[in-house]
């Protein structure tokens, strides 16, 4: 990956990480709010709240895992072999690395 591409990808990853951190704050807030609600509401709406909390927890887990994968990729972005396919050695397109930061294979080899 050339210097300009690397810098552009790094910037996009940092943007994505900042967005995820913000999202994590919101989701954490929602999960907590639901907990408080449960003490004051009836059985049916409690079931609703639990379902909503389940969704929030699920989204929270997903966002956390994506954040971790992006941070790992970001920590390796200066490595010589970052963004190179482990199989054919060709460059992996930055768009793929953004969607799948842990990708070690190019689209062709991954298929
Ligand atoms: Zn390849």
Short mmCIF file of C-alpha atoms and ligand atoms in Angstrom, two decimals:
data_model
loop_
_atom_site.label_atom_id
_atom_site.label_comp_id
_atom_site.label_asym_id
_atom_site.label_seq_id
_atom_site.Cartn_x
_atom_site.Cartn_y
_atom_site.Cartn_z
CA UNK A 1 0.00 0.00 0.00
CA UNK A 2 1.47 3.39 -0.91
CA UNK A 3 1.82 6.21 1.56
CA UNK A 4 -1.20 8.24 0.38
CA UNK A 5 -3.53 5.22 0.47
CA UNK A 6 -2.26 4.26 3.89
CA UNK A 7 -2.86 7.76 5.24
CA UNK A 8 -6.34 7.90 3.71
CA UNK A 9 -7.24 4.52 5.17
CA UNK A 10 -5.84 5.50 8.54
CA UNK A 11 -7.97 8.65 8.55
CA UNK A 12 -11.12 6.68 7.63
CA UNK A 13 -10.39 4.12 10.34
CA UNK A 14 -9.90 6.83 12.97
CA UNK A 15 -13.19 8.42 11.87
CA UNK A 16 -14.93 5.07 12.15
CA UNK A 17 -13.41 4.46 15.59
CA UNK A 18 -14.57 7.87 16.83
CA UNK A 19 -18.08 7.15 15.52
CA UNK A 20 -18.13 3.75 17.22
CA UNK A 21 -16.97 5.19 20.54
CA UNK A 22 -19.84 7.69 20.38
CA UNK A 23 -22.29 4.91 19.51
CA UNK A 24 -20.98 2.79 22.39
CA UNK A 25 -21.67 5.64 24.80
CA UNK A 26 -25.25 5.94 23.54
CA UNK A 27 -25.87 2.20 23.67
CA UNK A 28 -24.41 1.88 27.14
CA UNK A 29 -26.70 4.70 28.23
CA UNK A 30 -29.73 2.94 26.73
CA UNK A 31 -28.90 -0.38 28.37
CA UNK A 32 -28.69 1.37 31.76
CA UNK A 33 -31.89 3.37 31.22
CA UNK A 34 -33.82 0.19 30.50
CA UNK A 35 -32.59 -1.30 33.77
CA UNK A 36 -33.98 1.65 35.72
CA UNK A 37 -37.29 1.52 33.80
CA UNK A 38 -37.85 -2.08 34.79
CA UNK A 39 -38.27 -1.24 38.43
CA UNK A 40 -41.22 1.03 37.73
CA UNK A 41 -43.17 -0.71 34.97
CA UNK A 42 -45.65 -3.56 34.73
CA UNK A 43 -45.03 -7.07 33.48
CA UNK A 44 -45.84 -6.52 29.79
CA UNK A 45 -43.78 -3.42 29.35
CA UNK A 46 -41.05 -5.11 31.35
CA UNK A 47 -40.94 -7.81 28.69
CA UNK A 48 -40.71 -5.03 26.12
CA UNK A 49 -37.92 -3.44 28.04
CA UNK A 50 -36.05 -6.73 28.25
CA UNK A 51 -36.39 -7.20 24.50
CA UNK A 52 -35.12 -3.68 23.92
CA UNK A 53 -32.28 -4.25 26.32
CA UNK A 54 -31.42 -7.47 24.49
CA UNK A 55 -31.20 -5.52 21.25
CA UNK A 56 -29.11 -2.81 22.87
CA UNK A 57 -26.73 -5.38 24.40
CA UNK A 58 -26.43 -7.14 21.07
CA UNK A 59 -25.66 -3.91 19.24
CA UNK A 60 -23.24 -3.01 22.01
CA UNK A 61 -21.35 -6.31 21.54
CA UNK A 62 -21.20 -5.84 17.78
CA UNK A 63 -19.94 -2.27 18.06
CA UNK A 64 -17.32 -3.35 20.64
CA UNK A 65 -16.03 -6.13 18.46
CA UNK A 66 -15.83 -3.88 15.38
CA UNK A 67 -14.04 -1.25 17.43
CA UNK A 68 -11.49 -3.83 18.64
CA UNK A 69 -10.87 -5.10 15.10
CA UNK A 70 -10.41 -1.57 13.78
CA UNK A 71 -8.02 -0.68 16.58
CA UNK A 72 -6.00 -3.82 15.95
CA UNK A 73 -5.80 -3.01 12.23
CA UNK A 74 -4.88 0.58 13.00
CA UNK A 75 -2.02 -0.55 15.24
CA UNK A 76 -0.63 -2.60 12.33
CA UNK A 77 -1.20 -0.02 9.61
CA UNK A 78 2.45 1.09 9.52
CA UNK A 79 3.67 -2.49 9.13
CA UNK A 80 5.42 -3.32 5.88
CA UNK A 81 3.00 -6.12 5.03
CA UNK A 82 -0.19 -4.42 6.18
CA UNK A 83 -2.85 -4.58 3.48
CA UNK A 84 -1.01 -7.23 1.49
CA UNK A 85 -2.74 -10.50 0.72
CA UNK A 86 -1.24 -13.35 2.76
CA UNK A 87 -1.80 -15.66 -0.18
CA UNK A 88 -0.86 -13.86 -3.43
CA UNK A 89 0.95 -10.84 -1.96
CA UNK A 90 -1.15 -8.35 -3.92
CA UNK A 91 -2.51 -5.24 -2.21
CA UNK A 92 -5.92 -5.61 -0.60
CA UNK A 93 -8.14 -2.69 -1.67
CA UNK A 94 -8.59 -0.11 1.13
CA UNK A 95 -12.40 -0.28 0.86
CA UNK A 96 -12.22 -3.96 1.79
CA UNK A 97 -9.94 -3.23 4.74
CA UNK A 98 -12.38 -0.64 5.98
CA UNK A 99 -15.31 -3.06 5.91
CA UNK A 100 -13.24 -6.00 7.12
CA UNK A 101 -10.24 -4.56 9.00
CA UNK A 102 -8.96 -8.01 9.93
CA UNK A 103 -8.85 -9.15 6.29
CA UNK A 104 -5.55 -10.83 5.38
CA UNK A 105 -6.67 -12.06 1.95
CA UNK A 106 -7.60 -10.08 -1.14
CA UNK A 107 -11.09 -10.49 -2.59
CA UNK A 108 -9.84 -12.93 -5.24
CA UNK A 109 -8.09 -15.25 -2.78
CA UNK A 110 -10.88 -15.03 -0.22
CA UNK A 111 -13.40 -16.45 -2.70
ZN1 LIG B 1 -4.68 -12.60 -2.87
#
